[in-house]
Coordinates of C-alpha atoms in Angstrom, one line a residue:
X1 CA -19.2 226.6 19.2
X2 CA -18.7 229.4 21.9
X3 CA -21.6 230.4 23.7
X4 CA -22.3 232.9 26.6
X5 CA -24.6 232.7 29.4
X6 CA -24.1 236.7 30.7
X7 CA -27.1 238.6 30.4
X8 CA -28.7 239.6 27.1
X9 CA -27.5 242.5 26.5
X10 CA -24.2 242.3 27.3
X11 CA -24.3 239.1 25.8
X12 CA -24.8 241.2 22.5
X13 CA -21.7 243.5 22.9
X14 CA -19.7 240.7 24.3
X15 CA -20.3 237.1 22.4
X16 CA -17.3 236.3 21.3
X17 CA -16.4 236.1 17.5
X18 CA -19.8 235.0 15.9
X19 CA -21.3 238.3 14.7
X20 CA -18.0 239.7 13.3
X21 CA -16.8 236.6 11.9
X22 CA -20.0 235.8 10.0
X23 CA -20.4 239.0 8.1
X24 CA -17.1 241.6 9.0
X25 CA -14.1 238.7 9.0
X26 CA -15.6 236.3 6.9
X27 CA -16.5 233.2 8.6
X28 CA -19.8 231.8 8.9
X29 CA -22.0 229.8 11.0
X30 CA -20.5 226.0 10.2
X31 CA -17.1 227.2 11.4
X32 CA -15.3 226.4 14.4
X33 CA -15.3 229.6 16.4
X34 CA -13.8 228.6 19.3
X35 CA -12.1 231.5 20.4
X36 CA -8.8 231.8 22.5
X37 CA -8.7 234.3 25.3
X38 CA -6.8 237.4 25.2
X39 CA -5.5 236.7 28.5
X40 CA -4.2 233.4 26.9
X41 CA -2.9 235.1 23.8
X42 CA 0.9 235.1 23.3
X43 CA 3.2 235.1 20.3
X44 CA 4.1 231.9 21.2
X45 CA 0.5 229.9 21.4
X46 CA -1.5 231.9 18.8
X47 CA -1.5 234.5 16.1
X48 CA 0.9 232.1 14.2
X49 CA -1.2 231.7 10.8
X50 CA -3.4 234.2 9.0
X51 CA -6.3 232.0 10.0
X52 CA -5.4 232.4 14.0
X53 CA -5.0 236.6 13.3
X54 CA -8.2 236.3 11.7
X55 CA -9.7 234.4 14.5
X56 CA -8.1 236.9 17.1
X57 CA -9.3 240.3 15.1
X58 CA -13.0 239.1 15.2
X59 CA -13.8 239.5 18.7
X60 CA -12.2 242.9 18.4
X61 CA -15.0 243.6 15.8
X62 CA -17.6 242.0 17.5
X63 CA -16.9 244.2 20.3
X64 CA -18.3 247.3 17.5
X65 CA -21.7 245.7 18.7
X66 CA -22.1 247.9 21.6
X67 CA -22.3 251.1 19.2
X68 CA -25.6 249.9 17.6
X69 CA -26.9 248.8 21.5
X70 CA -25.5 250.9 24.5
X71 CA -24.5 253.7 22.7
X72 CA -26.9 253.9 20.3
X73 CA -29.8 253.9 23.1
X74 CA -28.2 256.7 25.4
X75 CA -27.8 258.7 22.4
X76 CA -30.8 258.8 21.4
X77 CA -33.1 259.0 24.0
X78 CA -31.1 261.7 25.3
X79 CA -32.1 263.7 22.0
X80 CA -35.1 264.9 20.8
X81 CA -35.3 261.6 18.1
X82 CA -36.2 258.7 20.4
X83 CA -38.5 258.7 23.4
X84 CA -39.7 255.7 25.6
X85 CA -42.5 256.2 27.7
X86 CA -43.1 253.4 30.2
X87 CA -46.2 251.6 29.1
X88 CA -47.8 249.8 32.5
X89 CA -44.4 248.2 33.7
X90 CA -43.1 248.2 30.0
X91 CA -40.4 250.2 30.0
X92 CA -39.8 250.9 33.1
X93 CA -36.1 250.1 33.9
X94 CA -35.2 251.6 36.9
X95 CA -36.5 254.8 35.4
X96 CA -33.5 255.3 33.3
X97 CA -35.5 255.5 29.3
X98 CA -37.3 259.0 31.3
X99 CA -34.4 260.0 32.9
X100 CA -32.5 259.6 29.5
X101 CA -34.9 262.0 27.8
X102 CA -35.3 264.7 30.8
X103 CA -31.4 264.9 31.4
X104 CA -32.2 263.6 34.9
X105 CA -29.7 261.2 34.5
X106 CA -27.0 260.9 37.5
X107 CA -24.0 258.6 38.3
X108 CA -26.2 256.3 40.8
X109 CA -29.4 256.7 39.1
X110 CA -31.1 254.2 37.0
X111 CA -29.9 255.6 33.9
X112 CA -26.4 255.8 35.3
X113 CA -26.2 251.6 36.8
X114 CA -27.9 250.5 33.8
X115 CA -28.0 252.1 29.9
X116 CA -25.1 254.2 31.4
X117 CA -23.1 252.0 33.0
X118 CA -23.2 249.5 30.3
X119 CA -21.9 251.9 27.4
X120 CA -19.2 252.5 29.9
X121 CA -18.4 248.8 30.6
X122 CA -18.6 247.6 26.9
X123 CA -16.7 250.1 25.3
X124 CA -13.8 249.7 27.7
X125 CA -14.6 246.0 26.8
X126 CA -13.7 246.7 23.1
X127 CA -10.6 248.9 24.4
X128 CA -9.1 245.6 26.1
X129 CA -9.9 243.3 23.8
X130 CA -8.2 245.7 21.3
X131 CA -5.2 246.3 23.5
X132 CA -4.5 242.5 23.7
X133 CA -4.9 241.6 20.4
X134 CA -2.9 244.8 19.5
X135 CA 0.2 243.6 21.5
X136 CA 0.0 239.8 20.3
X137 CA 0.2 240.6 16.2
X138 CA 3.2 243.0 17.1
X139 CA 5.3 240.0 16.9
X140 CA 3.1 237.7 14.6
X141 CA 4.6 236.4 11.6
X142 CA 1.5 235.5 9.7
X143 CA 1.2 238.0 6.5
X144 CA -2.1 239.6 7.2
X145 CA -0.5 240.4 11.0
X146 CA 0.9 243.9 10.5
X147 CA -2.9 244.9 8.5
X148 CA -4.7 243.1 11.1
X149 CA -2.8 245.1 14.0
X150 CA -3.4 248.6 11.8
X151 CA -7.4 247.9 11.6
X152 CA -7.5 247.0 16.0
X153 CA -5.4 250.5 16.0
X154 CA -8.6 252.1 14.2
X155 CA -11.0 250.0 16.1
X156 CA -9.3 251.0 19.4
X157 CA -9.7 254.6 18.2
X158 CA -13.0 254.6 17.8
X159 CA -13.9 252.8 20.9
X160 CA -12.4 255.5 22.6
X161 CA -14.0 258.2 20.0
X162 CA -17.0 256.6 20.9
X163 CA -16.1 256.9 25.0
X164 CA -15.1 260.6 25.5
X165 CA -18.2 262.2 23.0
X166 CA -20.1 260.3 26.2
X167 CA -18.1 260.7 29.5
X168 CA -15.4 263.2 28.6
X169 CA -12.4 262.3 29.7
X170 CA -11.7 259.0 30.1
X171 CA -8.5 256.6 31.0
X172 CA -6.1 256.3 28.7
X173 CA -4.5 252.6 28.8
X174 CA -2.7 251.0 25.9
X175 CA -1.4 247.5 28.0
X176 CA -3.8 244.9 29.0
X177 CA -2.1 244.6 32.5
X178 CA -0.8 247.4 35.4
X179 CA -2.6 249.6 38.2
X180 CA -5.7 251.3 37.5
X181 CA -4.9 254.9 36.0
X182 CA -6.7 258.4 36.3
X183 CA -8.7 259.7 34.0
X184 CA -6.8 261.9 31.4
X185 CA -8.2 265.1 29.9
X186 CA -10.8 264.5 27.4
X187 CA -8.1 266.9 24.9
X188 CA -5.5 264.0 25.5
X189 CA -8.2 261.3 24.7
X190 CA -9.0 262.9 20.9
X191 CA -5.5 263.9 20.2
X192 CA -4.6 260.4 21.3
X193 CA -7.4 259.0 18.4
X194 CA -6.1 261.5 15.9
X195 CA -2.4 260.1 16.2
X196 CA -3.4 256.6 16.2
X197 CA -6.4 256.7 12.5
X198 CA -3.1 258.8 11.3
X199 CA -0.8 256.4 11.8
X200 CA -2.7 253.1 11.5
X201 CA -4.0 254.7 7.6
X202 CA -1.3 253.9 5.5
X203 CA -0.9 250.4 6.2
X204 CA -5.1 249.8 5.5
X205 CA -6.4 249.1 2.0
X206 CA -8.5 251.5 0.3
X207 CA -11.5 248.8 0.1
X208 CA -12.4 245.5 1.3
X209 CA -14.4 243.2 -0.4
X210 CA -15.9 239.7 -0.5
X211 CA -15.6 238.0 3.0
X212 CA -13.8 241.0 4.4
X213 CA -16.5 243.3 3.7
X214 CA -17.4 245.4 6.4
X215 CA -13.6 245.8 8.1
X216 CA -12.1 249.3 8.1
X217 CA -10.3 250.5 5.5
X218 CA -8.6 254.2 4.7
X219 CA -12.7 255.5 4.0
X220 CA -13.7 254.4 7.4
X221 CA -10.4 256.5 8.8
X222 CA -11.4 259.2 6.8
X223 CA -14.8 259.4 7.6
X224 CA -14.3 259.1 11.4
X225 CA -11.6 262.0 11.8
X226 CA -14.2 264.5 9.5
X227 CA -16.6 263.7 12.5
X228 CA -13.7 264.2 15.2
X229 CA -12.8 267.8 13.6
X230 CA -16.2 268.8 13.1
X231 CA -16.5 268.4 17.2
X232 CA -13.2 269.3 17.5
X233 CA -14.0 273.1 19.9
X234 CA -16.5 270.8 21.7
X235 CA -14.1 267.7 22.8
X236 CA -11.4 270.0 23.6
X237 CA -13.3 272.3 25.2
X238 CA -13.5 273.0 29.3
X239 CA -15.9 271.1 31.1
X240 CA -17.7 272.6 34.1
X241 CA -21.3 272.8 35.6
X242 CA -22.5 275.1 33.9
X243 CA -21.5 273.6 31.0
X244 CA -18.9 273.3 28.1
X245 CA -16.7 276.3 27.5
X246 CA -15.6 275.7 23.6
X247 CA -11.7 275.1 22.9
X248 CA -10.4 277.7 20.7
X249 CA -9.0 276.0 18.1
X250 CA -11.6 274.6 15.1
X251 CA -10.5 272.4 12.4
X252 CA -13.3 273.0 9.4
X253 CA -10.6 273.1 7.1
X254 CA -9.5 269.1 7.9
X255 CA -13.2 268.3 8.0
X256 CA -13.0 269.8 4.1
X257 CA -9.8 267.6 3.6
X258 CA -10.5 264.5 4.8
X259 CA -13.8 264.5 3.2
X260 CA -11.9 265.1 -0.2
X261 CA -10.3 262.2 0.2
X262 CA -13.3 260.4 0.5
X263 CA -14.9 261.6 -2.4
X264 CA -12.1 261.9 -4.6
X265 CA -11.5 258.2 -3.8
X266 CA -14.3 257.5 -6.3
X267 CA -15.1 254.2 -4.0
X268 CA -18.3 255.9 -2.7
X269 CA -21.3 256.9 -4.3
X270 CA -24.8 258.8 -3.5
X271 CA -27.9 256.5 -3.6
X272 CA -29.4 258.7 -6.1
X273 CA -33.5 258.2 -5.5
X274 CA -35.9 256.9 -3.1
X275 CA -35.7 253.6 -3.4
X276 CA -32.3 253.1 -3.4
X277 CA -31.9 255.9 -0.1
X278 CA -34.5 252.9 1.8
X279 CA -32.6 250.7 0.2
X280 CA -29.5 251.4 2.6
X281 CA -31.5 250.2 5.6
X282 CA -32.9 247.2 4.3
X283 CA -31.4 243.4 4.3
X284 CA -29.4 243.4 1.5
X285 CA -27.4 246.6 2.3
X286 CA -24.0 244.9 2.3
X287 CA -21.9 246.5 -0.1
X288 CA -24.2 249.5 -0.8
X289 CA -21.7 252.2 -2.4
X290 CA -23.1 254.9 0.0
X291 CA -22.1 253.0 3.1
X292 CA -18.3 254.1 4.4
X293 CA -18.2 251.9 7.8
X294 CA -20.8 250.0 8.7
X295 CA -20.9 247.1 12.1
X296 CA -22.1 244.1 10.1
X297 CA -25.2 241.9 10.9
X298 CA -26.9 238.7 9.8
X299 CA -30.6 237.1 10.5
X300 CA -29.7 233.7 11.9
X301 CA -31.3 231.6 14.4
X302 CA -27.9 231.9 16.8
X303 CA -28.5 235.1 19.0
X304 CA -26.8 238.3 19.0
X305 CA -26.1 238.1 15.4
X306 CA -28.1 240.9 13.6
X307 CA -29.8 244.1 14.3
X308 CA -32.5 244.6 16.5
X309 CA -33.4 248.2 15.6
X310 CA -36.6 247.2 13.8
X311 CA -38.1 245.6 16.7
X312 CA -37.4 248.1 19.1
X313 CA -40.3 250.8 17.9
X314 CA -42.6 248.7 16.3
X315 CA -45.9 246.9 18.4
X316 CA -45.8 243.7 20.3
X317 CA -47.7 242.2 17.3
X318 CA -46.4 243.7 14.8
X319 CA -44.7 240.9 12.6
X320 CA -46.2 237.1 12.5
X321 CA -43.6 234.9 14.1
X322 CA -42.0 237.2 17.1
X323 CA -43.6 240.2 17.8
X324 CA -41.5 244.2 18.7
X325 CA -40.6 245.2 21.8
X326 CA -42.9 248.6 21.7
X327 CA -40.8 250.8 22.8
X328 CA -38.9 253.6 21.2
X329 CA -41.5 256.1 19.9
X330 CA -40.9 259.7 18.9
X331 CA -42.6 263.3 19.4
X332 CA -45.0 264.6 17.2
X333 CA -43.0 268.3 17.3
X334 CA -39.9 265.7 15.9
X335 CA -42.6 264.1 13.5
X336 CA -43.6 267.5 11.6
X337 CA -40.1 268.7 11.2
X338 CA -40.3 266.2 8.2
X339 CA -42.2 267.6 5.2
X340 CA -45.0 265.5 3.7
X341 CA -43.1 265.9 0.0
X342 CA -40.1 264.6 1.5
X343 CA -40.3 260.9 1.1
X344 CA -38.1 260.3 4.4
X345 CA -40.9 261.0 6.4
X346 CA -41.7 257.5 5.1
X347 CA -39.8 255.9 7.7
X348 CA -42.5 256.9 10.7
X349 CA -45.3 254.6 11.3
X350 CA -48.6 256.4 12.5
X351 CA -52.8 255.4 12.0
X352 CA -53.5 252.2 11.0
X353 CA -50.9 249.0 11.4
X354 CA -50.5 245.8 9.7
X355 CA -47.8 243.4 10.1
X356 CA -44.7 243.8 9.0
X357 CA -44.2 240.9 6.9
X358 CA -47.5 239.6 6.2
X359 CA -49.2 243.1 5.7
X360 CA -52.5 241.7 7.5
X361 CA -54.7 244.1 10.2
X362 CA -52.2 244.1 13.6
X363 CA -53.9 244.2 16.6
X364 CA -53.4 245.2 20.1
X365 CA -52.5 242.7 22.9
X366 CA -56.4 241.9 23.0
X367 CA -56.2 240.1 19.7
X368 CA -59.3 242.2 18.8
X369 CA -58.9 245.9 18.9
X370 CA -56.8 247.2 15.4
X371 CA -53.6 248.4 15.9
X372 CA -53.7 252.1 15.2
X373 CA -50.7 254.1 16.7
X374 CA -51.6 257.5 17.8
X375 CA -49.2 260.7 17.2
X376 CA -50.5 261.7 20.8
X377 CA -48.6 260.6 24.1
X378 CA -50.7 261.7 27.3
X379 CA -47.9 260.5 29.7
X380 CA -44.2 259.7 29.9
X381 CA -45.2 257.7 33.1
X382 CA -48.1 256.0 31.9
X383 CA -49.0 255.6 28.2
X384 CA -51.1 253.4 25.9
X385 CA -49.6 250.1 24.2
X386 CA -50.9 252.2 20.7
X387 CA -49.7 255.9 21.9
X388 CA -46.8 257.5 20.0
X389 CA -45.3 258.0 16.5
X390 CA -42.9 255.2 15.7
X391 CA -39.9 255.1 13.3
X392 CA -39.2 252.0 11.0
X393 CA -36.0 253.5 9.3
X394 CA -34.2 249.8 9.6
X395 CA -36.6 247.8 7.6
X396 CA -37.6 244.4 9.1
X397 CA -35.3 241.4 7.2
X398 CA -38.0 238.9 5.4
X399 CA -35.8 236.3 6.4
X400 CA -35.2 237.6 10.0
X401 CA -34.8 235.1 13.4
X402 CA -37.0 236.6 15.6
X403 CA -35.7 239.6 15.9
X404 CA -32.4 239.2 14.3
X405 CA -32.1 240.8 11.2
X406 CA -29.6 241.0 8.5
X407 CA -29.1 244.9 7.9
X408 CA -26.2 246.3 8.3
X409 CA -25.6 248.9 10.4
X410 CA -23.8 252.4 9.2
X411 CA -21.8 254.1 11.3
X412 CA -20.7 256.7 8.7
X413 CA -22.3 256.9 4.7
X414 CA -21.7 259.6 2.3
X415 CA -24.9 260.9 2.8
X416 CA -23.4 262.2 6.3
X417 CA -19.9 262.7 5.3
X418 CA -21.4 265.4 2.7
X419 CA -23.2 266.9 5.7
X420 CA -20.2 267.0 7.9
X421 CA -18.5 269.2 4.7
X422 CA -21.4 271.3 4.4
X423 CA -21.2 272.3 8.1
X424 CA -17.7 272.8 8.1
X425 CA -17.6 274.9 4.3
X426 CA -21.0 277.3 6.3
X427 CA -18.7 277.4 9.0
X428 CA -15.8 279.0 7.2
X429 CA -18.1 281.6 4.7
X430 CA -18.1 279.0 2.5
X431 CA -22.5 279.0 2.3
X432 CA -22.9 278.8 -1.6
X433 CA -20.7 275.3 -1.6
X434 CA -22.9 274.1 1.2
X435 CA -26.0 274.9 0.2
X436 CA -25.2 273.1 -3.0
X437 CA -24.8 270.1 -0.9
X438 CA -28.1 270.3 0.9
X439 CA -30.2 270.7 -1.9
X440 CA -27.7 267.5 -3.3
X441 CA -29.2 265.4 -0.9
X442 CA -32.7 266.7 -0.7
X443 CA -33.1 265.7 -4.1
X444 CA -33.3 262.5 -4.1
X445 CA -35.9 262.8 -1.7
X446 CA -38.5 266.0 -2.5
X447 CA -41.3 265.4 -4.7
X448 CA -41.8 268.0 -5.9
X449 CA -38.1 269.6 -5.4
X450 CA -37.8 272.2 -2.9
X451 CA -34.7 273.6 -3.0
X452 CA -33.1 275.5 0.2
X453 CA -33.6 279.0 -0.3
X454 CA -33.1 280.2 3.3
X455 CA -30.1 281.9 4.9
X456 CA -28.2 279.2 6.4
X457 CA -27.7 279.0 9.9
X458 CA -27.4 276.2 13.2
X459 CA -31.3 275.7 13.1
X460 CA -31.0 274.8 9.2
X461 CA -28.3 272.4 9.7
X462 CA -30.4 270.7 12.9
X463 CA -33.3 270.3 10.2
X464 CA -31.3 268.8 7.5
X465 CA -29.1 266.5 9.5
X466 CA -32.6 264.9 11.3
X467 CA -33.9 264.4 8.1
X468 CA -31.1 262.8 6.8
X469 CA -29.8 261.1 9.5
X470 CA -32.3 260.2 11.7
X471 CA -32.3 257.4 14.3
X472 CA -28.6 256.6 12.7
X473 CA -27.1 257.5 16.6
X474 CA -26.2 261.1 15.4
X475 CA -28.9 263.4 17.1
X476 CA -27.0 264.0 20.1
X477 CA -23.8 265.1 18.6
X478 CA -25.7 267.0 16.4
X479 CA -27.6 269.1 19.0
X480 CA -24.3 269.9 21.5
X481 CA -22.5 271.1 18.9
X482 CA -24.9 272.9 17.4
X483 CA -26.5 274.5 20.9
X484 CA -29.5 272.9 20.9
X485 CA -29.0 269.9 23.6
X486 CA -30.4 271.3 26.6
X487 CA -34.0 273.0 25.8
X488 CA -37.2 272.6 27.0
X489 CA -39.6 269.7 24.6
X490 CA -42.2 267.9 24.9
X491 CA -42.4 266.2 28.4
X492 CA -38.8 267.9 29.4
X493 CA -40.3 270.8 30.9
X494 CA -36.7 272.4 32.2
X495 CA -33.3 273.8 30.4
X496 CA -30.3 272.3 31.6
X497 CA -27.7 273.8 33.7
X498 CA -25.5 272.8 30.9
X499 CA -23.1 269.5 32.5
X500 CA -25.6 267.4 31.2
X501 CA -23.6 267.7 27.9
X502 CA -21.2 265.4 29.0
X503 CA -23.0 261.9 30.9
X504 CA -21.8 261.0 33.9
X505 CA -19.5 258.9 34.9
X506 CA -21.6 256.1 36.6
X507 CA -21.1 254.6 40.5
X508 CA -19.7 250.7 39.3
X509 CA -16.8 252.7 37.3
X510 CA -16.4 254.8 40.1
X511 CA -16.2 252.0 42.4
X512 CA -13.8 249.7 40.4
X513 CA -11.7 252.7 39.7
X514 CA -11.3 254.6 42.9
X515 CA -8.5 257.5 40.7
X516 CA -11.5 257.9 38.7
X517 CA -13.2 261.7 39.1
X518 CA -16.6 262.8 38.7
X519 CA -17.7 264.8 35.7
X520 CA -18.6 268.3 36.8
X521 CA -22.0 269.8 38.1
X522 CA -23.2 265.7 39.1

């Protein structure tokens, strides 16, 4: 079995084809995984059989890991959802989960070698492991080759989906060897996504069930190019330090059309209550009609398996066996934006703790004083193991590994989807339509109902999506396009000069790529 000794967290965005292969592609633990190279893979030596192209595709879809790590944690600490105070020398990083949440951030900075650097490095990872395993099933005679080379097209996409909304524009490179290239315009990198979910479409099946559960199909296509119109003004727009000048082309009425499809697909349903809404966050999740594309995950004693997300907020002591990591906490002004008869507010831990799984008292790192987290942090620099509101929106697996849990992480649900149409219908006069969507998904959630009977605006849709969509890796996206990035909050006592928009391009990319350029206003 392949194992890797690089550090942790690259070892999570980089093992080779265990996590994909257990859950997305269909093997499991007891198989051999030994994985060829893509350096060593030729027509000639590999991709032969539908086993060796579903060998060879894994490792593209393990590389999806880095979205629920890297670029999950600069997305959103950088938004008002998700801040990590340093707690004695806790937390403290270089400096990089404070510079995160004041937009400090820089290309040499703490932020920049480290959180920064690594959602840089890991999605190009994806983008080469893509491009080799792209060219080697062009010529593979195996009949799963020419659906297996259509679903790394899609996963390629997204990489690079994922690697402009961060850094703008970005190297475009299709070949897995040649001379380092310059960074083309952040307009070429979508248009380049657009033409390759368009084209790779066709050729993927509508679902995918049983052991392929979890790999793309036409849905996931769908769902990501609603996203990539909704941003659409924003990713083509001009860059400069003062900020992002909006393209002048919008495309709400694609975001409406692709989201048709996806509905009128009848493959995707609404969890209509409560339970079943918690129930998408839970173990147990895979196949859950709401979820569209999800990165797969599995609680197994093997690391870098399953999803760490519940142990990032919670307390040091807050399950039996292996304890949280105490970190990611949350603002109380983020706290009350959720109403007490909305039963989403449910995912926020605050007063008295007990553990996770056992449900006995939790204590603090004495042993002997309760656990009770406070909604009040006195410091960013310097606060209490106890201080801060935490969120528990992925539920802790009961038959977890440590910290390894089986929960499947969504990338896009309907839930979202339907928000992304709602934005797009307000967007076009369309307000009646989208307001009937809102109140759809608040729903399931208000006891008693309370129905949206405000004028609908960009500070309505802000409110709605964090409810909905909280700590799902959205917030940041959310608040560009919808002008509310770069305030003032809690601990983030200045309004940015408006660059901050886009991250930086950090000093090891810089240094490996000299044709590289810096991002403007760093």
């Amino acid at each position: 079995m392949q194992t890797y000794s690089a550090p942790r967290r690259v070892r999570r965005a980089l093992a080779a084809t265990l996590a994909a292969a257990s859950a997305a592609v269909g093997l499991t633990a007891c198989h051999d995984l030994t994985e060829t190279p893509p350096s060593f893979v030729t027509p000639t030596t590999y991709n032969q059989t539908d086993a060796q192209v579903l060998s060879s595709i894994a490792s593209v879809y393990n590389a999806m890991r880095t979205v629920q790590i890297d670029v999950f944690a600069v997305s959103q600490v950088s938004s008002d959802e998700t801040i990590v105070p340093t707690r004695g020398t806790d937390w403290l990083d270089g400096g990089q989960w404070v510079e995160l949440w004041q937009h400090t951030y820089g290309p040499n900075s703490g932020a920049g070698r480290q959180n920064l650097n690594n959602a840089y490095s890991n999605l190009s990872s994806g983008i080469a492991k893509a491009n080799a395993t792209i060219i080697a099933l062009q010529t593979s005679p195996a009949p799963s080759a020419k659906q297996a080379l259509a679903e790394c097209r899609v996963l390629r996409a997204f990489f690079y989906y994922e690697l402009q909304d961060l850094f703008g524009g970005v190297p475009l490179v299709t070949t897995v060897t040649g001379p380092a290239q310059p960074r083309a315009t952040r307009d070429s990198v979508v248009r380049f996504v657009e033409a390759e979910l368009l084209a790779a479409r066709p050729t993927l099946p509508t679902t995918q069930t049983g052991v392929a559960q979890g790999r793309v199909t036409r849905g996931s296509v769908d769902a990501i190019l609603a996203n990539l119109y909704l941003n659409w003004a924003v990713y083509t727009g001009t860059p400069s330090a003062a900020g992002i000048t909006l393209g002048t082309t919008t495309r709400y009425a694609d975001v409406i059309a692709r989201t048709d499809s996806i509905i009128n697909s009848g493959l995707y349903s609404l969890n209509p209550d409560t339970s079943s809404w918690r129930q998408m966050f839970s173990a147990g999740n895979q196949g859950n009609r709401e979820l569209i594309f999800v990165i797969t995950n599995k609680a197994a004693s093997n690391p870098n398996l399953g999803l760490d997300l519940p142990a990032r907020a919670v307390h040091y002591n807050s399950y039996s066996n292996s304890g949280g990591y105490n970190g990611y906490s949350t603002i109380v002004e983020t706290y009350n934006q959720f109403d007490s008869t909305d039963s989403r507010k449910n995912v926020f831990l605050v007063g008295n703790q007990t553990t996770l799984d056992t449900h006995a008292q939790a204590f603090l790192r004495d042993g002997k004083t309760p656990l009770v987290f406070s909604s009040n942090i006195t410091s960013i620099n310097a606060a209490a193991e106890n201080e801060g509101i935490r969120w528990y929106k992925f539920k802790l697996d009961p038959g977890h590994s440590n910290d390894e849990n089986g929960v499947d992480f969504p990338i896009f649900r309907l839930g979202g989807v339907l928000l992304d149409r709602a934005e797009a219908m307000w967007q076009m006069g369309q307000s009646g339509p989208a307001l009937a969507i809102l109140n759809q998904l608040r729903a399931r959630n208000y006891n008693p109902p309370q129905p949206i009977t405000a004028a609908l605006d960009a500070n309505l849709f802000l409110h709605e999506r964090l409810n909905e969509l909280a700590f799902e890796g959205k917030r940041r996206q959310d608040m560009i396009r919808l002008g509310a990035f770069g305030g003032q909050r809690r601990f983030k006592t200045t309004t940015d000069a408006g660059f901050q928009a886009v991250f930086p391009i950090p000093t090891p990319q810089l240094q490996a790529n000299p044709l590289l350029k810096q991002n403007p206003g760093y």
